[in-house]
CSV table of C-alpha atoms in Angstrom, one decimal:
chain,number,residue,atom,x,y,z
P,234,UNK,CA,103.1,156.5,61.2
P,235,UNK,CA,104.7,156.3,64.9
P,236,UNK,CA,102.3,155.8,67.6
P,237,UNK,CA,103.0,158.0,71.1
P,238,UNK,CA,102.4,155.2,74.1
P,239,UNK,CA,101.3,158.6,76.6
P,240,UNK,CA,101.2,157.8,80.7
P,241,UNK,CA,98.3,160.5,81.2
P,242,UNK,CA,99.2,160.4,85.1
P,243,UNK,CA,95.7,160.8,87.4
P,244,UNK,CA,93.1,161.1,84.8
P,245,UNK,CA,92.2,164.2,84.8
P,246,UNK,CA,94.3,166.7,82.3
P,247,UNK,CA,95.6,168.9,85.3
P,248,UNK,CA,98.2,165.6,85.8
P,249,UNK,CA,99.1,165.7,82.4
P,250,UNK,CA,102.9,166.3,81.7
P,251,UNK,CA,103.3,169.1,78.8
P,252,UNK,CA,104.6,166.7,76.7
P,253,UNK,CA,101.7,164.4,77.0
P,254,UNK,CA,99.4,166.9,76.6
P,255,UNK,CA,101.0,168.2,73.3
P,256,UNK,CA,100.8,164.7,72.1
P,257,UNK,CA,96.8,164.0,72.7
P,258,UNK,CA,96.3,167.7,71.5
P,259,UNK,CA,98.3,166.9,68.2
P,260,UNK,CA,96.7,163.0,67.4
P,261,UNK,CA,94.4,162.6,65.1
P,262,UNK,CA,93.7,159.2,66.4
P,263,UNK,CA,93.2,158.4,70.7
P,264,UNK,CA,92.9,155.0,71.9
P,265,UNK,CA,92.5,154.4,75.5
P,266,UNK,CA,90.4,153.3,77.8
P,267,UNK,CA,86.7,155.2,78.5
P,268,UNK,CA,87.5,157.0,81.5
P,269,UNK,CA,90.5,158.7,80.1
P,270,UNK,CA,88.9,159.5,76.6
P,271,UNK,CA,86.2,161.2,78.1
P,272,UNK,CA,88.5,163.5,80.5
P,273,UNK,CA,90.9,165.0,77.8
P,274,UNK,CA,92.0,168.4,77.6
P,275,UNK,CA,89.8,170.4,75.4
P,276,UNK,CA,90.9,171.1,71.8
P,277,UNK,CA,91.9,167.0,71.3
P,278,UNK,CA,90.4,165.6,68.6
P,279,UNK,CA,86.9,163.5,68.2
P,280,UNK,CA,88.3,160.3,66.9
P,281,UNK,CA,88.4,157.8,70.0
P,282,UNK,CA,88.3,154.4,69.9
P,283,UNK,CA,88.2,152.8,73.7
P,284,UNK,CA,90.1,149.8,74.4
P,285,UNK,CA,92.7,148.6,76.5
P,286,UNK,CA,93.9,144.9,75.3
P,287,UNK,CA,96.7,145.5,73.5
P,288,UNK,CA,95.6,142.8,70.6
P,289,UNK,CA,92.4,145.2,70.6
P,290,UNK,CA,94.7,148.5,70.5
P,291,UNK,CA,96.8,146.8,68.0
P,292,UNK,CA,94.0,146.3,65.5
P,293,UNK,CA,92.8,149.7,65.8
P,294,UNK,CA,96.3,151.2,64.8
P,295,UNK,CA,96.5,148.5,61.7
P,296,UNK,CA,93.1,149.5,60.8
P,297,UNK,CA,92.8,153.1,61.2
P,298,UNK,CA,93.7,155.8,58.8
P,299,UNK,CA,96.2,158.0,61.2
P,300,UNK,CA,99.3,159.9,60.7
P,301,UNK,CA,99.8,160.8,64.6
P,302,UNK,CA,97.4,158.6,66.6
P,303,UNK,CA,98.2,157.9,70.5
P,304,UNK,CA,97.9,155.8,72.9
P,305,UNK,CA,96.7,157.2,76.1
P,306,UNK,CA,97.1,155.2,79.4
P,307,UNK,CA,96.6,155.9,83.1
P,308,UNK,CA,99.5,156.8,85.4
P,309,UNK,CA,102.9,156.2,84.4
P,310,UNK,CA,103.6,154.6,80.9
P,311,UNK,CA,106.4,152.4,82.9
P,312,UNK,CA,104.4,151.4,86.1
P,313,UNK,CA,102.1,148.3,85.2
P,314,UNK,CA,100.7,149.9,82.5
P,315,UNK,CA,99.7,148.3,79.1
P,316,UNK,CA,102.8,149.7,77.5
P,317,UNK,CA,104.4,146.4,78.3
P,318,UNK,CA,101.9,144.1,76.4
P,319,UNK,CA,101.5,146.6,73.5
P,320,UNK,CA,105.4,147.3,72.9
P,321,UNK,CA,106.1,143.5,71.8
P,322,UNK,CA,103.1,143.9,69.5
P,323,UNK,CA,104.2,146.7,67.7
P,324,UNK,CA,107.9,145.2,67.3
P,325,UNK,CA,106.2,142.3,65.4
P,326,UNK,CA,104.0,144.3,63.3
P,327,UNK,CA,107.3,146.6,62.7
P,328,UNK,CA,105.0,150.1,64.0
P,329,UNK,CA,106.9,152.7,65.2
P,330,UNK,CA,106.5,154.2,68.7
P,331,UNK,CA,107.7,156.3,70.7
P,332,UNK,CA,107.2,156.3,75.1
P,333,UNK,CA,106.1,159.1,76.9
P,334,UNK,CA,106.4,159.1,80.9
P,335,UNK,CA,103.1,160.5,83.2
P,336,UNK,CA,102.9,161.0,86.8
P,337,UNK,CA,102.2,157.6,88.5
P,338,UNK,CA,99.9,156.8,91.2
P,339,UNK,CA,103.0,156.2,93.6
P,340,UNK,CA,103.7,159.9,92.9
P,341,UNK,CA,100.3,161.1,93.7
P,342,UNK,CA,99.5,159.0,96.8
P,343,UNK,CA,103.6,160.4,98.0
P,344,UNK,CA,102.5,164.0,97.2
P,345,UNK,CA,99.7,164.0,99.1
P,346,UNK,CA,100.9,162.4,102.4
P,347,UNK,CA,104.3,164.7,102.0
P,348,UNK,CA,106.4,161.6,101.8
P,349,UNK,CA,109.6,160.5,99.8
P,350,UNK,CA,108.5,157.1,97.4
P,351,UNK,CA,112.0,156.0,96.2
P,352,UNK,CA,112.4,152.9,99.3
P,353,UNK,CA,108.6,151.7,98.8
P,354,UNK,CA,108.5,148.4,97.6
P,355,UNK,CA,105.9,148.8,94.4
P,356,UNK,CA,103.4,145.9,94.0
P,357,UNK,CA,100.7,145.3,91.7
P,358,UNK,CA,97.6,144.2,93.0
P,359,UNK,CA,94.9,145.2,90.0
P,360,UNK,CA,94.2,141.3,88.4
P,361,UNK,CA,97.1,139.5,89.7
P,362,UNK,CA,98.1,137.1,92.3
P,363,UNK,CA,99.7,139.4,95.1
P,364,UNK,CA,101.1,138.1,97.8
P,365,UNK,CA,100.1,140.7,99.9
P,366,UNK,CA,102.1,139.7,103.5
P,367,UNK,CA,105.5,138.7,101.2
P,368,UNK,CA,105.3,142.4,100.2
P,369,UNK,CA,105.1,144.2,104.0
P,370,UNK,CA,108.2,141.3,105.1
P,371,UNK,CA,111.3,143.3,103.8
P,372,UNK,CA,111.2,146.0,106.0
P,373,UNK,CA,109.9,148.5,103.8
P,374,UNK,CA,106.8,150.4,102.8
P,375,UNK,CA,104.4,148.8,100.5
P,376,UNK,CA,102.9,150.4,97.7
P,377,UNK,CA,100.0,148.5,96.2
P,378,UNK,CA,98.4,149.2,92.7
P,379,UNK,CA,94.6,148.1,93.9
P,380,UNK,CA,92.8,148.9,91.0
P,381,UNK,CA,89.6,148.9,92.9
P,382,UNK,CA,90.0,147.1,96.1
P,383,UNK,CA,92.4,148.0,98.4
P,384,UNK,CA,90.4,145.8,101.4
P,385,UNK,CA,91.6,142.5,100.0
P,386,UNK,CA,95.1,143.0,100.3
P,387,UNK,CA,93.8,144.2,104.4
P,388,UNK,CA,92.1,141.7,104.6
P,389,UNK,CA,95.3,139.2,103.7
P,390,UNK,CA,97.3,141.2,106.3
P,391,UNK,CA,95.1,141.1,109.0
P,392,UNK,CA,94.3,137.3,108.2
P,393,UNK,CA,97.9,136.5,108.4
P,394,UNK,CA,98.0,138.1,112.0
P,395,UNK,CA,99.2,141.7,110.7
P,396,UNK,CA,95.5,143.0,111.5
P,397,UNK,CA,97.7,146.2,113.3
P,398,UNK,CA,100.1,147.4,110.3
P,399,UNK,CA,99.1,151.3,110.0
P,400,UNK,CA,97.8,151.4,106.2
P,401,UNK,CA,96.8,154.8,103.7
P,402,UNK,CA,94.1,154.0,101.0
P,403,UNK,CA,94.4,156.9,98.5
P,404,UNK,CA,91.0,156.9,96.0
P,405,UNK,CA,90.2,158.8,93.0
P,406,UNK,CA,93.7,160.7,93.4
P,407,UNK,CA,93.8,163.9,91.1
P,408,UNK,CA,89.7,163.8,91.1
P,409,UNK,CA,87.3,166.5,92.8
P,410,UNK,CA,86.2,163.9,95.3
P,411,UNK,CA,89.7,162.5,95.8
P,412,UNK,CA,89.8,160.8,99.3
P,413,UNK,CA,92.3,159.9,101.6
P,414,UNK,CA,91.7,156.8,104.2
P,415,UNK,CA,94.2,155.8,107.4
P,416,UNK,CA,94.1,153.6,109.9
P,417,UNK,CA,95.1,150.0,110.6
P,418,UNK,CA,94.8,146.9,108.1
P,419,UNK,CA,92.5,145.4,110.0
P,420,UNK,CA,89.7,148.6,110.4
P,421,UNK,CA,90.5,149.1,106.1
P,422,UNK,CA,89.7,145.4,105.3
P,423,UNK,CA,85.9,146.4,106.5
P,424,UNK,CA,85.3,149.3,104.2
P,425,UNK,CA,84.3,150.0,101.0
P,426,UNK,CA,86.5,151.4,98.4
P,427,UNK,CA,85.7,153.2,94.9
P,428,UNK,CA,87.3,151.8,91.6
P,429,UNK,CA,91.0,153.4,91.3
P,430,UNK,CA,92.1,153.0,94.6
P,431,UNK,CA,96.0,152.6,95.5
P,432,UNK,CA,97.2,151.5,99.0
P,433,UNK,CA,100.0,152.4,101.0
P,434,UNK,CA,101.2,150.2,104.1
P,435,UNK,CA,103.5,150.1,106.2
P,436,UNK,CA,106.6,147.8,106.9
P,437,UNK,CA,105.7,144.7,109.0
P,438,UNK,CA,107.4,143.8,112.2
P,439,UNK,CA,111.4,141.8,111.7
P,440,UNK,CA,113.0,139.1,113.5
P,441,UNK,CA,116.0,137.3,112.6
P,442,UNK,CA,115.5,134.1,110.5
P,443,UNK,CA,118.1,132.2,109.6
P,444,UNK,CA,119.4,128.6,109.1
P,445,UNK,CA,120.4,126.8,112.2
P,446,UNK,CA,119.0,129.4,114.5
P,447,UNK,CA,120.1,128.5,118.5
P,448,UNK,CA,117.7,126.2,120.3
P,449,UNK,CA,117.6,128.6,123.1
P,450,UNK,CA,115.5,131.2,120.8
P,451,UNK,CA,112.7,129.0,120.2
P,452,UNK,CA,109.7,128.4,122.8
P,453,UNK,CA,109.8,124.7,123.4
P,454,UNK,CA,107.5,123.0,126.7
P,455,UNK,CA,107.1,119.7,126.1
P,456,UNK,CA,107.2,119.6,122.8
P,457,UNK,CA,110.2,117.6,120.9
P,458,UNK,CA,112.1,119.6,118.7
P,459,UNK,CA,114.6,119.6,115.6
P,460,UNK,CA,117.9,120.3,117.1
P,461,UNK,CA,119.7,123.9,115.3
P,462,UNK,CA,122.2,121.5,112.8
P,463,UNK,CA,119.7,119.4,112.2
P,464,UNK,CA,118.0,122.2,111.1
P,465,UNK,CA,120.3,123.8,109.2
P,466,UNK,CA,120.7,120.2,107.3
P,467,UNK,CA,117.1,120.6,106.2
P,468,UNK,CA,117.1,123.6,105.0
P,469,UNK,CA,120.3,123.0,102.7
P,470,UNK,CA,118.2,119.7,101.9
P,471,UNK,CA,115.2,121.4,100.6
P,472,UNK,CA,116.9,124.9,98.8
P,473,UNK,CA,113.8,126.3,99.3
P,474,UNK,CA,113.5,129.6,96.7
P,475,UNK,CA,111.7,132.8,97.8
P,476,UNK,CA,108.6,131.9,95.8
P,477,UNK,CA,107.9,128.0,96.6
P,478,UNK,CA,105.3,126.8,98.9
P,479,UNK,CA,106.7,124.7,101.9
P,480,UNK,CA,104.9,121.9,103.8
P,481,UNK,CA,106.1,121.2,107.1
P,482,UNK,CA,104.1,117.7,108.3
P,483,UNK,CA,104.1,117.2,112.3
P,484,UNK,CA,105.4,120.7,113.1
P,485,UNK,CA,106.6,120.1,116.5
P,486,UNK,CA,107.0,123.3,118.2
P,487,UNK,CA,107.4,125.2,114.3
P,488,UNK,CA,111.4,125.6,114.6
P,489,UNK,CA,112.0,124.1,111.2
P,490,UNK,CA,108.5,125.8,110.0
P,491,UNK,CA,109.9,129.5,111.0
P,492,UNK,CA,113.2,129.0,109.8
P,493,UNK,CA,112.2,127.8,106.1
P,494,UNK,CA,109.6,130.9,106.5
P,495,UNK,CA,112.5,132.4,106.0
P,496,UNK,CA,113.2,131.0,102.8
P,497,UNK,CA,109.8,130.6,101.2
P,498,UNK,CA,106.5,132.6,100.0
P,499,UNK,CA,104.5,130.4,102.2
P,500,UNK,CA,105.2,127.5,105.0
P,501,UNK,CA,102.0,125.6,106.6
P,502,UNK,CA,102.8,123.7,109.2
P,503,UNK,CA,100.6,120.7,109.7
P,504,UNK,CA,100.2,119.4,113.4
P,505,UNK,CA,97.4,117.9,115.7
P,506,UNK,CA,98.8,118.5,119.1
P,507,UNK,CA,97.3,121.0,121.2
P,508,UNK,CA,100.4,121.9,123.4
P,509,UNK,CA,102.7,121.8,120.3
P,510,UNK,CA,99.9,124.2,117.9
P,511,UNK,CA,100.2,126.1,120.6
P,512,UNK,CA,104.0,126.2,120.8
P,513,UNK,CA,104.0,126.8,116.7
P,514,UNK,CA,101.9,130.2,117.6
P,515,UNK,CA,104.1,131.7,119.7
P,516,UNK,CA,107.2,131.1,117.9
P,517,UNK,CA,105.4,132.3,114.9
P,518,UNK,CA,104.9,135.9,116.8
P,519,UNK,CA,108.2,135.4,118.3
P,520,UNK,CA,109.8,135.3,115.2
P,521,UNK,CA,107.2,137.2,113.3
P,522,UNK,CA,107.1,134.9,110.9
P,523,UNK,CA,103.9,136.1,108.7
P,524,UNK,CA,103.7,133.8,106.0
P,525,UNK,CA,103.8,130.9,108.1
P,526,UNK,CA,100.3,129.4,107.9
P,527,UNK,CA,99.1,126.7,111.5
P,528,UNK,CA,96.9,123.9,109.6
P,529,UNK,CA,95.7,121.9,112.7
P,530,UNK,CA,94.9,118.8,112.2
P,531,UNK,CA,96.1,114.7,111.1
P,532,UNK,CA,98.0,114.1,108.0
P,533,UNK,CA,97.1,113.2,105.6
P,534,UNK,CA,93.2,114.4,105.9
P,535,UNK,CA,94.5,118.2,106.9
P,536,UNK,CA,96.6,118.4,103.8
P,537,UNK,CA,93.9,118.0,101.1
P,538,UNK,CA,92.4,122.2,101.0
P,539,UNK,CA,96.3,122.7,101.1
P,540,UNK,CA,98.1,124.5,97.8
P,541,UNK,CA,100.3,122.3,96.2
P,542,UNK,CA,104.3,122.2,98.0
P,543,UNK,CA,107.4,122.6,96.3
P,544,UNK,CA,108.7,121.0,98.9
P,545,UNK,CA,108.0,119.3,102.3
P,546,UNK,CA,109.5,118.5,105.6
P,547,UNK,CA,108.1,115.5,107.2
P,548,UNK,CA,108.7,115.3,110.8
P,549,UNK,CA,105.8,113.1,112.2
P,550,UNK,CA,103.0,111.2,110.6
P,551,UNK,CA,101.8,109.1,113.5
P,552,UNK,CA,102.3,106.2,111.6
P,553,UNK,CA,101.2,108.0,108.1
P,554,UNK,CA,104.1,107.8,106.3
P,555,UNK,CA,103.3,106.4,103.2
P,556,UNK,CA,99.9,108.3,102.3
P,557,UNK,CA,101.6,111.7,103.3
P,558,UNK,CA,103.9,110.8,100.8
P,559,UNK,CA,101.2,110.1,98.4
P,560,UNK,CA,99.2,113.2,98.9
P,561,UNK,CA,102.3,115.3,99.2
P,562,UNK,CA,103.0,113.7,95.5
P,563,UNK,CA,99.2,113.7,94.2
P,564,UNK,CA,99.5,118.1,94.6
P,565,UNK,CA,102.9,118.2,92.6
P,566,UNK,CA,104.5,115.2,91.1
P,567,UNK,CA,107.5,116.6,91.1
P,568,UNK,CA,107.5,117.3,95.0
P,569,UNK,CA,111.2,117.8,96.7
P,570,UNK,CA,111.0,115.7,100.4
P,571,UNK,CA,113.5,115.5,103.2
P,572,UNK,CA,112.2,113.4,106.1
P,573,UNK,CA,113.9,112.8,109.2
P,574,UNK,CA,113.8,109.9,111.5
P,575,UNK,CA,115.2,109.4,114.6
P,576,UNK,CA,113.4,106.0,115.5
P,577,UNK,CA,114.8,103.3,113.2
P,578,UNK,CA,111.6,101.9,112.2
P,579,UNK,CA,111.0,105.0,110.9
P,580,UNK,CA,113.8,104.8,108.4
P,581,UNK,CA,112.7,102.0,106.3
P,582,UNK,CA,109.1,103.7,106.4
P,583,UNK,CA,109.9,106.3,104.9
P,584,UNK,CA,112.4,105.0,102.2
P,585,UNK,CA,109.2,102.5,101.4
P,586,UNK,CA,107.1,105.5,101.3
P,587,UNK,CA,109.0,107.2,98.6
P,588,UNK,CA,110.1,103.9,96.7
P,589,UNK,CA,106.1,103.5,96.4
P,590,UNK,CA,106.5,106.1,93.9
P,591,UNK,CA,109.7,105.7,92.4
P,592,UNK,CA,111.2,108.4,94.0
P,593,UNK,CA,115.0,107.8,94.6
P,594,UNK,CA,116.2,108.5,97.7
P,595,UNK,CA,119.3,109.5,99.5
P,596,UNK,CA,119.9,109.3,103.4
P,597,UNK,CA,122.1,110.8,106.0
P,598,UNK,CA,122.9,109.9,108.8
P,599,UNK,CA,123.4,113.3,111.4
P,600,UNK,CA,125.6,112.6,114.2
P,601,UNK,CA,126.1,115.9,116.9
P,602,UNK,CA,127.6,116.3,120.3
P,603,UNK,CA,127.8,119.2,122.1
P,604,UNK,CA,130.1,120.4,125.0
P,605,UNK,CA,129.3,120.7,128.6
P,606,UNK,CA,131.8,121.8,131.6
P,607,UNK,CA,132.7,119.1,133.6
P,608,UNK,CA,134.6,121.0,136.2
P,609,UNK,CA,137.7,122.4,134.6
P,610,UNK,CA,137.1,120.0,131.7
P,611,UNK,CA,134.6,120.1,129.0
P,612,UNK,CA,133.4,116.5,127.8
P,613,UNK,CA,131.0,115.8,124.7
P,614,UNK,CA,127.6,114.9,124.9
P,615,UNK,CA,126.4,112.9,122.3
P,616,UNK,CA,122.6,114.1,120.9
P,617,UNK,CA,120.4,111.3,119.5
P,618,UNK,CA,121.8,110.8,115.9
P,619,UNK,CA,119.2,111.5,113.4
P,620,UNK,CA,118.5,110.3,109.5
P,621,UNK,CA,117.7,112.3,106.7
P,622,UNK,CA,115.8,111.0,103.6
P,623,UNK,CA,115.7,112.6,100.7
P,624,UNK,CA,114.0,112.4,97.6
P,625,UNK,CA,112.6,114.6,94.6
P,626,UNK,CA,109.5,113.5,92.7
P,627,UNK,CA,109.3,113.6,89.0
P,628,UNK,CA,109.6,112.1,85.4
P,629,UNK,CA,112.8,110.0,85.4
């Protein structure tokens, strides 16, 4: 026996390739899920079995008496189909197989708008965890596998401030009452979509972020802010990886929030000044920094409806060193930290802060001066030397 894993592209048999169509016509076995069963091309035979875990498909196969069964699924075979969770199965229960390819829902969706797919940036949305404003950041076109509900992922968008990206909801492609939907995220995130639904928007807006960014590009009033090398320090403190969660405690004006935005999935910057929440929005649309997340409010209270950080800047606590600390640590255990302190009492706090938990800690001491002309001279001016404690959570 060697089971055909068949991509039966839009559901309906007109989207068939030939070769999948041979194969359904020529199995004496079709397993699949209801909606494709029931739209096959005349002629295929009357032994269907619906199901589309693959533990469920697997027992079928090792139960039913089939020379050429198949497996039909919907789109592409190789685009987030099931043909990934059935494959290892087979493997282990030594069935052979063979893959056929179908026409995809990107394909469909690109056919229809008279557009080119191979620079879209695919994402599945259908039962996962999708971050939905990480996919429109890279400058290119996101595709988005909905399954049934293309509104959430506008309704992320517009929540995160990209309300005005141009989006294309394609529903029931291939089907007589096949529909085609434009306009902006925010107007999509208030409709109402049919199950199979695919959605198509476009890139975000792109500013440069970058470790030690110049001083001069952020928005500052009166706000206090972490100085560019100081920055840049952080940032190789914390190694922040494209798929942690960031915690920036007493924002300031956001400069070290929008530059680890940079870095990260998500940054929330906590802060309970007006002026500097303020500040933190505009240099959040300066530097279209989407996934950065204003949590107004005092530390350590605003941090509990927070997700759990990978890692976390500490800038200010107003005094609230050591239970930031502690609900930093209660979320993750294994929380990375870098604090800096410019006051010297605020040294020792926060080394106490961290010993509180056995964290060990390193500091270091940031020393900069900058020129400045001084008629045909140029003498150094010395900025307020600043420490840097650092510390990672975790079983020792």
């Amino acid at each position: 026996m060697q089971v055909r894993l068949a991509g039966g592209g839009g559901g309906t048999p007109d989207t068939m390739t030939a070769e999948v169509r041979a194969a359904v016509l020529e199995a004496d076995l079709l397993v699949g899920a209801s909606r494709l069963l029931e739209s096959l091309p005349e002629g295929c035979t009357t032994n269907r079995q619906a199901a589309v875990r693959a533990q469920a498909v697997l027992e079928i196969l090792q139960t039913a008496c089939a020379e050429h069964p198949c497996v039909v699924f919907s789109g592409d075979s190789g685009f987030y189909s099931g043909t990934q969770s059935l494959v290892p199965l087979l493997q282990a229960a030594g069935i052979a197989y063979a893959i056929l390819p179908g026409i995809s829902s990107v394909q469909l969706l690109a056919a229809r708008l008279g557009r080119p797919w191979q620079d879209w940036n695919l994402v599945s949305a259908h039962g996962e965890d999708c971050d939905a404003v990480g996919a429109v950041c890279g400058g290119k076109p996101a595709f988005f596998l909905t399954g049934s509900d293309p509104a959430e992922v506008c309704r992320q968008l517009a929540a995160a401030g990209l309300g005005m990206l141009p989006v294309t909801a394609g529903e029931r492609l291939s089907y007589p009452d096949e529909r085609i939907v434009c306009g902006t995220a925010a107007e999509l995130a208030a409709q109402a979509f049919a199950p199979l639904a695919v959605l198509l928007v476009e890139p975000a807006p792109q500013a440069e972020r970058r470790p030690g960014m110049p001083d001069d590009g952020f928005i500052r009033g009166n706000v206090p802010m972490t100085k560019q090398e100081v920055r840049a320090a952080v940032s190789a403190k914390l190694a922040v990886k494209p798929w942690e969660t960031v915690w920036d405690v007493g924002a300031g004006t956001g400069s070290v929030s929008v530059e680890l935005s940079g870095q990260a999935r998500q940054v929330y910057a906590v802060e309970c000044g007006a002026e500097a929440c303020g500040l933190i929005r505009q240099n959040r649309e300066r530097f279209c920094a989407w996934n950065l997340t204003l949590v107004e409010g005092m530390a350590p209270e605003a941090l509990q409806p927070l997700p759990p950080p990978d890692a976390v800047f500490i800038g200010g606590t107003k005094g609230k060193m050591a239970a930031v600390a502690a609900a930093a640590l209660a979320k993750n255990p294994c929380v990375r930290f870098c604090i800096s302190a410019v006051a010297l009492e605020t040294l020792p706090a926060a080394m106490a802060a961290l010993a509180a938990h056995e964290v060990p800690t390193e500091v270091t001491q940031i020393a900069v001066s900058r020129t400045r002309p001084a008629g045909s001279l140029h003498l150094l001016t010395a900025n307020n030397p600043v420490f840097l404690i650092t510390g990672r959570g975790g079983p020792r």
